[in-house]
PDB file of C-alpha atoms in Angstrom:
ATOM      1  CA  MET X   1      33.611 -53.952  33.328  1.00  0.00           C
ATOM      2  CA  LYS X   2      36.740 -52.702  34.762  1.00  0.00           C
ATOM      3  CA  ILE X   3      39.598 -54.761  36.049  1.00  0.00           C
ATOM      4  CA  TRP X   4      39.596 -53.749  39.419  1.00  0.00           C
ATOM      5  CA  ASN X   5      35.692 -54.285  39.733  1.00  0.00           C
ATOM      6  CA  LEU X   6      36.362 -57.942  38.557  1.00  0.00           C
ATOM      7  CA  LEU X   7      39.134 -58.313  40.963  1.00  0.00           C
ATOM      8  CA  SER X   8      37.361 -56.895  43.855  1.00  0.00           C
ATOM      9  CA  ALA X   9      34.321 -59.088  43.225  1.00  0.00           C
ATOM     10  CA  ASN X  10      36.477 -62.035  43.571  1.00  0.00           C
ATOM     11  CA  LEU X  11      38.056 -60.823  46.673  1.00  0.00           C
ATOM     12  CA  VAL X  12      34.829 -60.315  48.184  1.00  0.00           C
ATOM     13  CA  ALA X  13      33.466 -63.809  47.088  1.00  0.00           C
ATOM     14  CA  ALA X  14      36.565 -65.416  48.646  1.00  0.00           C
ATOM     15  CA  SER X  15      36.060 -66.911  52.301  1.00  0.00           C
ATOM     16  CA  GLY X  16      38.491 -65.844  55.022  1.00  0.00           C
ATOM     17  CA  ILE X  17      40.442 -69.285  54.759  1.00  0.00           C
ATOM     18  CA  GLU X  18      41.157 -68.197  50.897  1.00  0.00           C
ATOM     19  CA  ILE X  19      42.366 -64.829  51.793  1.00  0.00           C
ATOM     20  CA  SER X  20      44.695 -65.970  54.423  1.00  0.00           C
ATOM     21  CA  GLU X  21      45.758 -68.732  52.272  1.00  0.00           C
ATOM     22  CA  ARG X  22      46.619 -66.020  49.396  1.00  0.00           C
ATOM     23  CA  LYS X  23      48.338 -63.645  52.302  1.00  0.00           C
ATOM     24  CA  GLY X  24      50.430 -66.569  53.346  1.00  0.00           C
ATOM     25  CA  PHE X  25      51.561 -67.515  50.084  1.00  0.00           C
ATOM     26  CA  ILE X  26      52.292 -63.878  48.922  1.00  0.00           C
ATOM     27  CA  ARG X  27      54.382 -63.642  52.133  1.00  0.00           C
ATOM     28  CA  SER X  28      56.080 -66.935  51.735  1.00  0.00           C
ATOM     29  CA  ARG X  29      57.250 -65.726  48.083  1.00  0.00           C
ATOM     30  CA  PHE X  30      58.413 -62.483  49.102  1.00  0.00           C
ATOM     31  CA  ARG X  31      60.574 -63.850  52.113  1.00  0.00           C
ATOM     32  CA  GLU X  32      61.853 -66.364  49.894  1.00  0.00           C
ATOM     33  CA  THR X  33      63.097 -63.798  47.176  1.00  0.00           C
ATOM     34  CA  TRP X  34      64.005 -61.275  49.993  1.00  0.00           C
ATOM     35  CA  LYS X  35      66.369 -63.790  51.143  1.00  0.00           C
ATOM     36  CA  SER X  36      67.745 -64.700  47.878  1.00  0.00           C
ATOM     37  CA  TYR X  37      68.384 -60.793  47.290  1.00  0.00           C
ATOM     38  CA  VAL X  38      70.116 -60.642  50.787  1.00  0.00           C
ATOM     39  CA  THR X  39      72.373 -63.838  50.012  1.00  0.00           C
ATOM     40  CA  ASN X  40      73.311 -62.865  46.681  1.00  0.00           C
ATOM     41  CA  ALA X  41      73.070 -59.143  46.031  1.00  0.00           C
ATOM     42  CA  PHE X  42      72.187 -57.109  49.334  1.00  0.00           C
ATOM     43  CA  GLY X  43      72.783 -53.581  48.658  1.00  0.00           C
ATOM     44  CA  ALA X  44      72.933 -53.883  44.877  1.00  0.00           C
ATOM     45  CA  ASP X  45      70.473 -52.354  42.382  1.00  0.00           C
ATOM     46  CA  GLU X  46      69.208 -55.731  41.082  1.00  0.00           C
ATOM     47  CA  ILE X  47      69.415 -59.271  41.216  1.00  0.00           C
ATOM     48  CA  ASN X  48      69.473 -61.289  37.985  1.00  0.00           C
ATOM     49  CA  PRO X  49      66.672 -63.563  38.508  1.00  0.00           C
ATOM     50  CA  LEU X  50      68.287 -66.569  36.170  1.00  0.00           C
ATOM     51  CA  THR X  51      71.716 -66.489  37.769  1.00  0.00           C
ATOM     52  CA  GLY X  52      71.186 -64.901  41.356  1.00  0.00           C
ATOM     53  CA  GLN X  53      74.077 -62.703  40.770  1.00  0.00           C
ATOM     54  CA  ALA X  54      74.084 -59.060  41.782  1.00  0.00           C
ATOM     55  CA  LYS X  55      73.672 -56.314  39.543  1.00  0.00           C
ATOM     56  CA  SER X  56      74.992 -53.018  40.424  1.00  0.00           C
ATOM     57  CA  GLU X  57      75.256 -49.592  38.533  1.00  0.00           C
ATOM     58  CA  VAL X  58      72.030 -50.249  36.706  1.00  0.00           C
ATOM     59  CA  TRP X  59      70.139 -47.526  38.732  1.00  0.00           C
ATOM     60  CA  GLY X  60      72.954 -45.409  39.681  1.00  0.00           C
ATOM     61  CA  GLY X  61      74.638 -48.087  42.089  1.00  0.00           C
ATOM     62  CA  TRP X  62      72.488 -47.109  44.945  1.00  0.00           C
ATOM     63  CA  GLY X  63      70.387 -50.134  45.867  1.00  0.00           C
ATOM     64  CA  VAL X  64      67.309 -49.524  44.084  1.00  0.00           C
ATOM     65  CA  THR X  65      65.705 -52.864  45.120  1.00  0.00           C
ATOM     66  CA  LEU X  66      66.719 -52.331  48.628  1.00  0.00           C
ATOM     67  CA  ILE X  67      65.046 -48.837  48.730  1.00  0.00           C
ATOM     68  CA  ASP X  68      61.860 -50.030  46.802  1.00  0.00           C
ATOM     69  CA  SER X  69      61.265 -52.795  49.113  1.00  0.00           C
ATOM     70  CA  LEU X  70      61.235 -51.247  52.638  1.00  0.00           C
ATOM     71  CA  ASP X  71      57.586 -50.619  52.013  1.00  0.00           C
ATOM     72  CA  THR X  72      56.999 -54.355  51.540  1.00  0.00           C
ATOM     73  CA  LEU X  73      59.139 -55.282  54.118  1.00  0.00           C
ATOM     74  CA  TRP X  74      57.058 -53.347  56.772  1.00  0.00           C
ATOM     75  CA  LEU X  75      53.703 -54.446  55.525  1.00  0.00           C
ATOM     76  CA  LEU X  76      54.490 -57.896  55.599  1.00  0.00           C
ATOM     77  CA  ASP X  77      55.660 -57.550  59.160  1.00  0.00           C
ATOM     78  CA  MET X  78      59.188 -58.263  58.540  1.00  0.00           C
ATOM     79  CA  LYS X  79      60.462 -55.723  60.996  1.00  0.00           C
ATOM     80  CA  GLU X  80      64.153 -57.300  61.446  1.00  0.00           C
ATOM     81  CA  GLU X  81      64.605 -57.253  57.776  1.00  0.00           C
ATOM     82  CA  PHE X  82      63.290 -53.732  57.565  1.00  0.00           C
ATOM     83  CA  THR X  83      65.852 -52.347  60.156  1.00  0.00           C
ATOM     84  CA  GLU X  84      68.659 -54.240  58.514  1.00  0.00           C
ATOM     85  CA  ALA X  85      67.508 -52.512  55.273  1.00  0.00           C
ATOM     86  CA  VAL X  86      67.492 -49.273  56.836  1.00  0.00           C
ATOM     87  CA  LYS X  87      71.027 -49.741  58.210  1.00  0.00           C
ATOM     88  CA  LYS X  88      72.497 -50.514  54.673  1.00  0.00           C
ATOM     89  CA  ILE X  89      70.672 -47.534  53.426  1.00  0.00           C
ATOM     90  CA  SER X  90      72.048 -45.448  55.823  1.00  0.00           C
ATOM     91  CA  LYS X  91      75.465 -45.827  54.217  1.00  0.00           C
ATOM     92  CA  VAL X  92      74.642 -45.157  50.879  1.00  0.00           C
ATOM     93  CA  ASP X  93      76.151 -42.112  48.893  1.00  0.00           C
ATOM     94  CA  PHE X  94      73.137 -41.006  46.888  1.00  0.00           C
ATOM     95  CA  PHE X  95      75.608 -37.777  45.762  1.00  0.00           C
ATOM     96  CA  SER X  96      78.436 -39.307  44.467  1.00  0.00           C
ATOM     97  CA  GLY X  97      79.110 -40.663  40.836  1.00  0.00           C
TER      98      GLY X  97
END
């Protein structure tokens, strides 16, 4: 049996409350990690999960985490955070280096 079939079967079997709880858990974990990224490494390529320090020049120095997070910010209805991220990205020079 394919993994997707197992996952979708579990999802269909879950009650609406369980699904809602899962969504809430995912949203809260993302908000927590996003806050840490913004506080410690906003605009950097990565944040070190053990130290919380920014790591730049890993993927070109143009904020890969910031760009990669845009769709998640939008889907989790974090529109203010999305707007701030877009403002930061608009200042990135993709052609230097």
